[in-house]
PDB file of C-alpha atoms in Angstrom:
ATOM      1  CA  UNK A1240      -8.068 -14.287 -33.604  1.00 46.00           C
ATOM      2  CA  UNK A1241      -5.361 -16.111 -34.919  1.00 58.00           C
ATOM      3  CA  UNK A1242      -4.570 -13.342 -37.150  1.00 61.00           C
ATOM      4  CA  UNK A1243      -4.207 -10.625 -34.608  1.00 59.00           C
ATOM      5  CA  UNK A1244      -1.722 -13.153 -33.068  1.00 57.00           C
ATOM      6  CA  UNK A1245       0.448 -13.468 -36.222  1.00 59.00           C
ATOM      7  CA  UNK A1246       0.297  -9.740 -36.663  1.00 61.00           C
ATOM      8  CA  UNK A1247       1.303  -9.316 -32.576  1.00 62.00           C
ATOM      9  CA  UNK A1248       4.226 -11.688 -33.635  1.00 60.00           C
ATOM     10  CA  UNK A1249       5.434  -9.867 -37.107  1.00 67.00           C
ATOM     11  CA  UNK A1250       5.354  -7.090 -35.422  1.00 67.00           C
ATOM     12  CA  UNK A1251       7.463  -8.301 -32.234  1.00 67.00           C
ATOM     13  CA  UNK A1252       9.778  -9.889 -34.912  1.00 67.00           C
ATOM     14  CA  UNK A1253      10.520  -6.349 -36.751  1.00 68.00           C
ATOM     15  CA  UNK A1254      10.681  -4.720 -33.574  1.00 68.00           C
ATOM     16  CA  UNK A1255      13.406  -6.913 -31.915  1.00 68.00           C
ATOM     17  CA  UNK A1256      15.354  -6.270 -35.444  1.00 69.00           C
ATOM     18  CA  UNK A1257      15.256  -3.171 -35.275  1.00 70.00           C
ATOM     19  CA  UNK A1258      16.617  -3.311 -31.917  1.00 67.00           C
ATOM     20  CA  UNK A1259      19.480  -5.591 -33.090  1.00 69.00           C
ATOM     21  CA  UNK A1260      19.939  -3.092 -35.957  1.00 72.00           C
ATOM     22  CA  UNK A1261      20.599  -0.401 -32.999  1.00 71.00           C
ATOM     23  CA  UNK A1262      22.897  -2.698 -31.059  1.00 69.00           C
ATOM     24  CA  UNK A1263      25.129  -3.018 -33.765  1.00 72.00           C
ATOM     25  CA  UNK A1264      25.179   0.122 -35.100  1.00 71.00           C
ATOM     26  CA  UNK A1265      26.160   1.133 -31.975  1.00 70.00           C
ATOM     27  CA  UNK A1266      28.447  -1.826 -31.142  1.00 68.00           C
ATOM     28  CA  UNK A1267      30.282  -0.333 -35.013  1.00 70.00           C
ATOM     29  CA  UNK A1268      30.386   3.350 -34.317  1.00 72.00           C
ATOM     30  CA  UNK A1269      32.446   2.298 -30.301  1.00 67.00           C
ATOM     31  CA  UNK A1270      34.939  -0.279 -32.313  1.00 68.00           C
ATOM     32  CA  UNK A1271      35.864   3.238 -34.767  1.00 69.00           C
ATOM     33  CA  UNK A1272      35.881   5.660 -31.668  1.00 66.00           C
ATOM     34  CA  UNK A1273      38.703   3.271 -30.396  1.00 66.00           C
ATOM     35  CA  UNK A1274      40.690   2.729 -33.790  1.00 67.00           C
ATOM     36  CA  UNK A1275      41.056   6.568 -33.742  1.00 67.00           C
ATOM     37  CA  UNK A1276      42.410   6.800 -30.654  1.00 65.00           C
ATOM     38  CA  UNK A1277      46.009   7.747 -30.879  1.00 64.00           C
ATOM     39  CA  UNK A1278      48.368   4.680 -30.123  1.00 64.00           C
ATOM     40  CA  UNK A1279      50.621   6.785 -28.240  1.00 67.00           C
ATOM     41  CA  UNK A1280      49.304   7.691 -25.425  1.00 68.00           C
ATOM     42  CA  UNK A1281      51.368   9.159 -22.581  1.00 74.00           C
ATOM     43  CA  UNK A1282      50.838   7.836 -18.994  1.00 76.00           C
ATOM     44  CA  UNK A1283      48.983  11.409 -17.286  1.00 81.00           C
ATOM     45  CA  UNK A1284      46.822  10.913 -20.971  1.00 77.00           C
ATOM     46  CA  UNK A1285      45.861   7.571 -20.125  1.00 74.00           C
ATOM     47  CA  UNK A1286      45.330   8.490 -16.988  1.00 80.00           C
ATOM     48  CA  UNK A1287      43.039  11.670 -17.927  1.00 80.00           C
ATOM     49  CA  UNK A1288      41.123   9.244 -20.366  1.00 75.00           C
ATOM     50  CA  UNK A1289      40.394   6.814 -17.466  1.00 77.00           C
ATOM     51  CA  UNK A1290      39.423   9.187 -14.973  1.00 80.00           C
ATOM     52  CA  UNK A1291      37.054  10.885 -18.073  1.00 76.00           C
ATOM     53  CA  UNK A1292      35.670   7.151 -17.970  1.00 73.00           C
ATOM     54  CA  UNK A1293      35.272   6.873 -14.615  1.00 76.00           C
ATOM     55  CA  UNK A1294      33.338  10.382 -14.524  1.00 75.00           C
ATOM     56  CA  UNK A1295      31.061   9.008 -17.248  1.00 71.00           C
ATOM     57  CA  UNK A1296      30.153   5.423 -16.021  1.00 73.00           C
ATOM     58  CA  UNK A1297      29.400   7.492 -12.561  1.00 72.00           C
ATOM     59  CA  UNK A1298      27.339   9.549 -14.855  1.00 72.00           C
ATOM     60  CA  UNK A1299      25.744   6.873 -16.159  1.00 69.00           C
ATOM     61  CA  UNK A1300      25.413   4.319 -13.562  1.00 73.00           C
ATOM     62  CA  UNK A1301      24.841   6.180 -10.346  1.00 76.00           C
ATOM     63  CA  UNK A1302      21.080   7.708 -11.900  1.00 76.00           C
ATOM     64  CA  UNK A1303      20.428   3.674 -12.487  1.00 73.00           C
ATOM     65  CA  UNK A1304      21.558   2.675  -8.568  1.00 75.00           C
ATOM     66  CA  UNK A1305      19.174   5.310  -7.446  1.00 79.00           C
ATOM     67  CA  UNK A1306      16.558   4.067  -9.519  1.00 78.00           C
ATOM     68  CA  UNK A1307      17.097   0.914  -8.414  1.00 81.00           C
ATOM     69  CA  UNK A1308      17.083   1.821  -4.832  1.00 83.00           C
ATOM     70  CA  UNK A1309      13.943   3.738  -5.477  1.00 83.00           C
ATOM     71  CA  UNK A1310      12.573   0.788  -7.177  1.00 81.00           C
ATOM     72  CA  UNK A1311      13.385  -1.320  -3.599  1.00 84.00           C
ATOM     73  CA  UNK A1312      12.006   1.115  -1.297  1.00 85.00           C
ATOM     74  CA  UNK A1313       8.480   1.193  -3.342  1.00 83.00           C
ATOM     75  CA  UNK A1314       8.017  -2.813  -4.026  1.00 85.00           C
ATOM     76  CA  UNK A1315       8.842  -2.324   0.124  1.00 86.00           C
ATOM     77  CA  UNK A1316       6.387   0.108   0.757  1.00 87.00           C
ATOM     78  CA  UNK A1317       3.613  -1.885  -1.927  1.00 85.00           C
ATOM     79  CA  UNK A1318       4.097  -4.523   0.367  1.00 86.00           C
ATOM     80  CA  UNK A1319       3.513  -2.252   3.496  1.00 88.00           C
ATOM     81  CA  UNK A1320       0.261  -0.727   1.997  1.00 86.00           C
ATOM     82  CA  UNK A1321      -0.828  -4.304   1.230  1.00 87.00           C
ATOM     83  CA  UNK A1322      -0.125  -5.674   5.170  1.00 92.00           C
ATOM     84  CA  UNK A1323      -1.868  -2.088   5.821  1.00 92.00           C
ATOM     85  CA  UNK A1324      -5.049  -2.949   3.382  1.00 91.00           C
ATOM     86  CA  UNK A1325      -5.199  -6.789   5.209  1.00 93.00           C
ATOM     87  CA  UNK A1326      -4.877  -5.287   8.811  1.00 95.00           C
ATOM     88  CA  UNK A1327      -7.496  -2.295   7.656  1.00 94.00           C
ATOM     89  CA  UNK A1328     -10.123  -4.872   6.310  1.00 95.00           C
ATOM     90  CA  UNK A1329      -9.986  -6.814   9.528  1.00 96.00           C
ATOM     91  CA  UNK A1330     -10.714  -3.633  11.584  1.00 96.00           C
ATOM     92  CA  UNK A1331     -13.743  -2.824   9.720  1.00 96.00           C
ATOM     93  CA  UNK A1332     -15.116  -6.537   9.881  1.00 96.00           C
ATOM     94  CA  UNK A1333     -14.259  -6.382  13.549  1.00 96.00           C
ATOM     95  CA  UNK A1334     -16.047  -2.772  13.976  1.00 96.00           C
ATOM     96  CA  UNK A1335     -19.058  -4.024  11.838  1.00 95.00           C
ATOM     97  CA  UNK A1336     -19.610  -6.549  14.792  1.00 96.00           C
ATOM     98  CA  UNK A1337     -18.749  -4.714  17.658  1.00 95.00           C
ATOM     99  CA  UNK A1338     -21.490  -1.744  16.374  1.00 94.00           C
ATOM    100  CA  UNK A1339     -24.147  -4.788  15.837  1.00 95.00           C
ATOM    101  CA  UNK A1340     -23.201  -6.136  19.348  1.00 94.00           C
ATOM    102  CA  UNK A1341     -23.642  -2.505  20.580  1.00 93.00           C
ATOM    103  CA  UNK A1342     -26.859  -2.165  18.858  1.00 92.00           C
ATOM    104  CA  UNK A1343     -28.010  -5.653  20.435  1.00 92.00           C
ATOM    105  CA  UNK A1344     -27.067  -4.234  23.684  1.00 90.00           C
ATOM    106  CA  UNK A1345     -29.257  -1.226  23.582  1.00 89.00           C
ATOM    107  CA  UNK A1346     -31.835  -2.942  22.447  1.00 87.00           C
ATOM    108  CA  UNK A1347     -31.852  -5.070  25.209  1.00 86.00           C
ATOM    109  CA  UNK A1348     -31.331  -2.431  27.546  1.00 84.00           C
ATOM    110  CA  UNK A1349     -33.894  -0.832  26.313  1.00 81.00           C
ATOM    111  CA  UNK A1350     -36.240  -3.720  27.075  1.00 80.00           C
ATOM    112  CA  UNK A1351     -35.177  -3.496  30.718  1.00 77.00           C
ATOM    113  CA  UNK A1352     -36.065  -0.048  31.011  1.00 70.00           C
ATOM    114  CA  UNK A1353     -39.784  -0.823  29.591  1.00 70.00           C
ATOM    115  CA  UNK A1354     -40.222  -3.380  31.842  1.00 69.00           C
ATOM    116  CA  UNK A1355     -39.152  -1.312  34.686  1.00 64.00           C
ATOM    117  CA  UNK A1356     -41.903   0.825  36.846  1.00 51.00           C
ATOM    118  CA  UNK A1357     -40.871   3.828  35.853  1.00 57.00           C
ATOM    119  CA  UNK A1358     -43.427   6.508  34.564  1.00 65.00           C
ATOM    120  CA  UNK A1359     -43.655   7.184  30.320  1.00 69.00           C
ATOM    121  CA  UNK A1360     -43.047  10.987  31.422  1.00 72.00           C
ATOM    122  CA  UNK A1361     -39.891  10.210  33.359  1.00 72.00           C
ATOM    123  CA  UNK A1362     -38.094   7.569  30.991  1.00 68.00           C
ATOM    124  CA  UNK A1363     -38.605  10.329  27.853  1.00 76.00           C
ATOM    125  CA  UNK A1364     -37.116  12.830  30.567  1.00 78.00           C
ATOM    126  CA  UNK A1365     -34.012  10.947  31.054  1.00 75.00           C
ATOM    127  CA  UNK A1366     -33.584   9.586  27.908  1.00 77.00           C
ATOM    128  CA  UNK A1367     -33.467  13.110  26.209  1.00 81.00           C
ATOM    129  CA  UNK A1368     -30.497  14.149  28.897  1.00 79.00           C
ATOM    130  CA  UNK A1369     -29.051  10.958  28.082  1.00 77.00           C
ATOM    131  CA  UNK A1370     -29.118   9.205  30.775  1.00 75.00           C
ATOM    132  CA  UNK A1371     -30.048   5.491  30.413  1.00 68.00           C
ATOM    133  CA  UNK A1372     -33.380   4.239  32.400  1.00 61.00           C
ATOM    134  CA  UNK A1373     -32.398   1.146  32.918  1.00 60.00           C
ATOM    135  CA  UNK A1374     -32.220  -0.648  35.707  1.00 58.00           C
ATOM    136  CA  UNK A1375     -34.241   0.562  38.021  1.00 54.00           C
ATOM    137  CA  UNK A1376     -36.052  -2.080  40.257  1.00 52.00           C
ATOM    138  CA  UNK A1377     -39.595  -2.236  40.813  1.00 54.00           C
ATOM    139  CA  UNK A1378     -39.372  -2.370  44.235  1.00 51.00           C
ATOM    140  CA  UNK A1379     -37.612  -3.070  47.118  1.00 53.00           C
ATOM    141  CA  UNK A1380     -35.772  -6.315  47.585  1.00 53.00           C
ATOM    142  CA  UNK A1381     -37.115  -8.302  50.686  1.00 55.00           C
ATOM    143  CA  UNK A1382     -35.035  -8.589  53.372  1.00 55.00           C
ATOM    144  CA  UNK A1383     -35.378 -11.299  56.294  1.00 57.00           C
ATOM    145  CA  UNK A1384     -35.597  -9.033  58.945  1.00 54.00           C
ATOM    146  CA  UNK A1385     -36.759 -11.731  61.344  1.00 57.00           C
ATOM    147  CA  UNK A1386     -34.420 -12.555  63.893  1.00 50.00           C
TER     148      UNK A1386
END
């Protein structure tokens, strides 16, 4: 293991020289574009130059804003999906017990119905039209008719 490491780390090592190799290669070949610019410049070519400038740092810069701005708007919208996944996960927990307490319902309803005088024939009737047996009393409640 600690070999892979050092080889990770040689090769991190050449790789950031080579970068610096870039930088300054590039940092030499800008320092001889200016040397050969003519010293005397008039002021509409200095002008022309900077606008030229301009038009390439908006070249060059305004693709990097917009990728930045895209960048923002999907770290926002990773954080959106994430509230979304939360509030999602506590739907289906609270769905999970709302179909057990509906199940636990029937059943019990359904227990009701049994005990219920009602004839075999006639609870299968209404229960394949779907409509529940339950309650239906056994009989009449007693009134105190007795004045």
């Amino acid at each position: 293991m600690p070999l892979a490491q050092a080889q990770t780390r040689s090769k991190a090592m050449l790789a950031a020289q080579d970068l610096q190799a870039v930088v300054q290669a590039a940092a030499s070949q800008v320092e001889t574009a200016l040397t050969c610019l003519p010293m005397s410049l008039t002021g509409d070519q200095l002008k022309a130059h900077q606008a030229e400038l301009q038009n390439l740092q908006s070249a060059i810069f305004e693709p990097l804003r917009a990728l930045q701005q895209a960048c923002q708007q999907l770290t926002q919208t990773q954080a959106e999906l994430g509230q979304m996944q939360a509030h999602w996960h506590v739907l289906q927990q609270e769905h999970s017990s709302l179909t057990a307490l509906l199940r636990g319902v029937k059943d019990r309803m359904q227990q009701l119905a049994d005990r219920h005088d009602i004839s075999a024939p006639l609870r299968q009737t209404l229960r394949a039209e779907g409509i529940p047996s339950a309650p239906f009393p056994k009989r009449k409640s007693r009134l105190n008719l007795k004045t």
